[in-house]
mmCIF file of C-alpha atoms in Angstrom:
data_model
loop_
_atom_site.group_PDB
_atom_site.id
_atom_site.type_symbol
_atom_site.label_atom_id
_atom_site.label_comp_id
_atom_site.label_asym_id
_atom_site.label_seq_id
_atom_site.Cartn_x
_atom_site.Cartn_y
_atom_site.Cartn_z
ATOM 1 C CA MET K 20 68.783 9.875 15.621
ATOM 2 C CA GLY K 21 72.050 11.693 16.220
ATOM 3 C CA GLU K 22 71.873 13.543 12.892
ATOM 4 C CA PRO K 23 70.200 16.969 12.933
ATOM 5 C CA ASN K 24 67.221 17.665 10.713
ATOM 6 C CA ARG K 25 67.909 20.216 7.997
ATOM 7 C CA SER K 26 65.255 22.569 6.721
ATOM 8 C CA ARG K 27 64.737 22.781 3.016
ATOM 9 C CA LEU K 28 63.192 26.201 3.463
ATOM 10 C CA LEU K 29 65.927 28.075 5.293
ATOM 11 C CA GLU K 30 69.473 26.837 5.451
ATOM 12 C CA TYR K 31 71.228 27.230 8.754
ATOM 13 C CA THR K 32 74.664 26.360 10.033
ATOM 14 C CA GLU K 33 75.219 23.284 12.106
ATOM 15 C CA GLY K 34 76.029 23.903 15.736
ATOM 16 C CA PRO K 35 77.619 21.587 18.242
ATOM 17 C CA ALA K 36 75.742 18.385 18.993
ATOM 18 C CA ALA K 37 73.973 18.042 22.336
ATOM 19 C CA ALA K 38 76.159 16.462 25.005
ATOM 20 C CA GLU K 39 73.531 13.895 25.907
ATOM 21 C CA ALA K 40 70.560 12.903 23.792
ATOM 22 C CA PRO K 41 67.264 13.306 25.635
ATOM 23 C CA GLU K 42 65.110 10.264 26.219
ATOM 24 C CA VAL K 43 62.886 9.529 23.241
ATOM 25 C CA ARG K 44 59.271 9.589 24.324
ATOM 26 C CA ARG K 45 56.426 7.921 22.586
ATOM 27 C CA SER K 46 54.075 10.282 20.772
ATOM 28 C CA SER K 47 50.914 11.146 22.681
ATOM 29 C CA LEU K 48 49.106 10.974 19.344
ATOM 30 C CA LEU K 49 49.661 7.213 19.339
ATOM 31 C CA ASP K 50 47.973 6.986 22.752
ATOM 32 C CA TYR K 51 45.064 8.969 21.336
ATOM 33 C CA ALA K 52 44.850 6.705 18.288
ATOM 34 C CA GLU K 53 44.914 3.514 20.367
ATOM 35 C CA ALA K 54 42.200 4.833 22.704
ATOM 36 C CA THR K 55 39.887 5.404 19.745
ATOM 37 C CA PRO K 56 37.775 2.390 18.782
ATOM 38 C CA PRO K 57 38.861 0.837 15.501
ATOM 39 C CA PRO K 58 37.039 2.461 12.596
ATOM 40 C CA GLY K 59 34.751 0.446 10.401
ATOM 41 C CA PRO K 60 34.569 0.625 6.644
ATOM 42 C CA SER K 61 33.550 3.963 5.203
ATOM 43 C CA ALA K 62 30.119 4.592 3.708
ATOM 44 C CA ASP K 63 31.501 4.113 0.192
ATOM 45 C CA GLY K 64 32.912 0.670 1.035
ATOM 46 C CA ARG K 65 36.574 1.677 1.282
ATOM 47 C CA PRO K 66 38.410 0.145 4.242
ATOM 48 C CA GLY K 67 39.108 2.375 7.243
ATOM 49 C CA PRO K 68 42.604 3.170 8.537
ATOM 50 C CA ARG K 69 44.849 0.495 9.999
ATOM 51 C CA PRO K 70 44.821 0.012 13.785
ATOM 52 C CA GLY K 71 47.105 2.533 15.499
ATOM 53 C CA VAL K 72 46.638 5.122 12.749
ATOM 54 C CA PRO K 73 45.038 8.317 14.051
ATOM 55 C CA PRO K 74 41.631 9.285 12.679
ATOM 56 C CA TYR K 75 41.682 11.188 9.386
ATOM 57 C CA GLU K 76 40.428 14.427 10.956
ATOM 58 C CA THR K 77 42.971 14.487 13.827
ATOM 59 C CA PRO K 78 44.226 18.092 14.124
ATOM 60 C CA VAL K 79 47.994 18.663 13.964
ATOM 61 C CA PHE K 80 50.210 21.766 14.062
ATOM 62 C CA VAL K 81 52.594 21.895 11.091
ATOM 63 C CA PRO K 82 55.466 24.312 10.363
ATOM 64 C CA ALA K 83 54.227 26.367 7.408
ATOM 65 C CA HIS K 84 53.999 29.933 6.198
ATOM 66 C CA PRO K 85 52.007 31.985 3.698
ATOM 67 C CA ARG K 86 53.261 32.782 0.236
ATOM 68 C CA TYR K 87 51.846 35.088 -2.385
ATOM 69 C CA VAL K 88 51.908 35.183 -6.172
ATOM 70 C CA ASP K 89 51.223 38.405 -8.046
ATOM 71 C CA VAL K 90 49.176 37.656 -11.173
ATOM 72 C CA VAL K 91 46.845 39.465 -13.548
ATOM 73 C CA ASP K 92 43.162 38.520 -13.483
ATOM 74 C CA ASP K 93 40.900 38.080 -16.533
ATOM 75 C CA ASP K 94 40.152 41.824 -16.565
ATOM 76 C CA GLY K 95 43.862 42.747 -16.608
ATOM 77 C CA ARG K 96 43.980 43.907 -12.983
ATOM 78 C CA PRO K 97 46.905 42.882 -10.747
ATOM 79 C CA VAL K 98 45.868 40.422 -8.034
ATOM 80 C CA ARG K 99 47.852 38.890 -5.170
ATOM 81 C CA VAL K 100 46.942 35.211 -4.668
ATOM 82 C CA PRO K 101 47.777 33.753 -1.234
ATOM 83 C CA PHE K 102 48.625 30.112 -0.513
ATOM 84 C CA VAL K 103 50.270 28.111 2.277
ATOM 85 C CA VAL K 104 53.656 26.400 1.980
ATOM 86 C CA TYR K 105 54.335 23.464 4.302
ATOM 87 C CA GLU K 106 57.937 23.355 5.425
ATOM 88 C CA LEU K 107 59.524 20.037 4.513
ATOM 89 C CA PHE K 108 62.540 18.578 6.246
ATOM 90 C CA GLU K 109 65.175 16.001 5.458
ATOM 91 C CA HIS K 110 64.584 13.187 7.938
ATOM 92 C CA PRO K 111 67.472 10.725 8.459
ATOM 93 C CA ALA K 112 65.243 7.649 8.151
ATOM 94 C CA ARG K 113 62.246 8.856 6.155
ATOM 95 C CA HIS K 114 63.872 11.243 3.660
ATOM 96 C CA THR K 115 61.508 14.168 2.944
ATOM 97 C CA ALA K 116 58.909 14.764 5.646
ATOM 98 C CA ALA K 117 56.560 17.315 7.123
ATOM 99 C CA TYR K 118 56.764 17.455 10.891
ATOM 100 C CA ALA K 119 53.375 17.484 12.616
ATOM 101 C CA PHE K 120 52.835 18.134 16.307
ATOM 102 C CA THR K 121 49.901 17.161 18.495
ATOM 103 C CA THR K 122 50.115 20.460 20.443
ATOM 104 C CA VAL K 123 51.370 23.928 19.615
ATOM 105 C CA GLU K 124 53.545 23.724 22.743
ATOM 106 C CA LYS K 125 55.440 20.779 21.236
ATOM 107 C CA LEU K 126 55.959 22.688 18.003
ATOM 108 C CA VAL K 127 57.266 25.738 19.900
ATOM 109 C CA ALA K 128 59.551 23.528 22.010
ATOM 110 C CA ALA K 129 61.006 22.041 18.821
ATOM 111 C CA PHE K 130 61.274 25.133 16.607
ATOM 112 C CA GLY K 131 60.899 28.200 18.837
ATOM 113 C CA GLU K 132 58.233 30.845 19.203
ATOM 114 C CA ALA K 133 59.017 32.549 15.885
ATOM 115 C CA GLN K 134 58.107 29.454 13.844
ATOM 116 C CA PRO K 135 55.070 30.079 11.626
ATOM 117 C CA TRP K 136 52.579 27.194 11.578
ATOM 118 C CA VAL K 137 49.127 26.081 10.455
ATOM 119 C CA LEU K 138 46.578 23.801 12.049
ATOM 120 C CA THR K 139 45.412 21.110 9.658
ATOM 121 C CA SER K 140 43.985 17.575 9.630
ATOM 122 C CA ILE K 141 46.492 14.774 9.418
ATOM 123 C CA GLY K 142 44.577 12.833 6.758
ATOM 124 C CA PRO K 143 44.642 15.405 3.948
ATOM 125 C CA LEU K 144 48.212 16.357 4.853
ATOM 126 C CA ALA K 145 49.414 12.746 4.669
ATOM 127 C CA GLU K 146 47.573 12.156 1.380
ATOM 128 C CA ALA K 147 48.981 15.289 -0.259
ATOM 129 C CA LEU K 148 52.524 14.480 0.830
ATOM 130 C CA GLY K 149 52.194 10.812 -0.109
ATOM 131 C CA GLU K 150 51.318 11.848 -3.671
ATOM 132 C CA ARG K 151 54.629 13.696 -3.784
ATOM 133 C CA GLY K 152 56.763 10.941 -2.271
ATOM 134 C CA ALA K 153 56.995 12.505 1.198
ATOM 135 C CA THR K 154 55.614 11.504 4.582
ATOM 136 C CA VAL K 155 54.446 12.966 7.902
ATOM 137 C CA VAL K 156 56.412 12.479 11.125
ATOM 138 C CA LEU K 157 54.342 12.973 14.284
ATOM 139 C CA ASP K 158 55.886 14.675 17.310
ATOM 140 C CA PRO K 159 59.438 14.288 15.965
ATOM 141 C CA LYS K 160 62.546 14.623 18.050
ATOM 142 C CA VAL K 161 64.323 17.722 16.743
ATOM 143 C CA ALA K 162 67.887 18.693 17.606
ATOM 144 C CA PRO K 163 67.649 21.411 20.290
ATOM 145 C CA GLY K 164 68.493 25.001 19.449
ATOM 146 C CA ARG K 165 68.075 24.614 15.697
ATOM 147 C CA HIS K 166 65.317 27.118 15.103
ATOM 148 C CA ASN K 167 64.731 27.896 11.449
ATOM 149 C CA TRP K 168 62.844 31.120 12.090
ATOM 150 C CA GLN K 169 64.048 33.885 14.367
ATOM 151 C CA PRO K 170 61.930 36.937 15.258
ATOM 152 C CA ALA K 171 64.019 39.029 12.822
ATOM 153 C CA ASP K 172 63.234 36.516 10.022
ATOM 154 C CA VAL K 173 59.502 36.889 10.642
ATOM 155 C CA ALA K 174 59.777 40.696 10.605
ATOM 156 C CA ALA K 175 61.799 40.626 7.363
ATOM 157 C CA TYR K 176 59.300 38.232 5.774
ATOM 158 C CA ALA K 177 56.376 40.480 6.788
ATOM 159 C CA ARG K 178 58.100 43.475 5.153
ATOM 160 C CA GLU K 179 58.788 41.431 2.011
ATOM 161 C CA VAL K 180 55.178 40.407 1.421
ATOM 162 C CA ARG K 181 53.578 43.807 2.111
#
């Protein structure tokens, strides 16, 4: 846990390590998952999630930002197509991962107020990442002070995509 997480989106320099590592707390999402009665099989006969796995529709806040591609439509007119890019991180134990937070306050505490994010369901996120060999880490412990996005970055990005 002593190794910092490094963003694959924006590179940043490594600062000094924290003098004392904060106590690792259990994710509140696990409490939520355990309080939910175990799901039964789905209507199509597929088994439900394992015990302790949050429900498929559980909302999570994920570092992400919009991107745009300029293309030409069938009539030859230029069109800007928007899409969302999830920010993936190198996790010391789990390799490539998306970090998901159970509250926006936890995301802001980890990455700062300038961090762009989206609210999504954990099920589709985990499935999409699993297909690409990545995973989701819930309420991760992130090295303090290592914000990927600063207010100036957000302003520069907004100017770039206008």
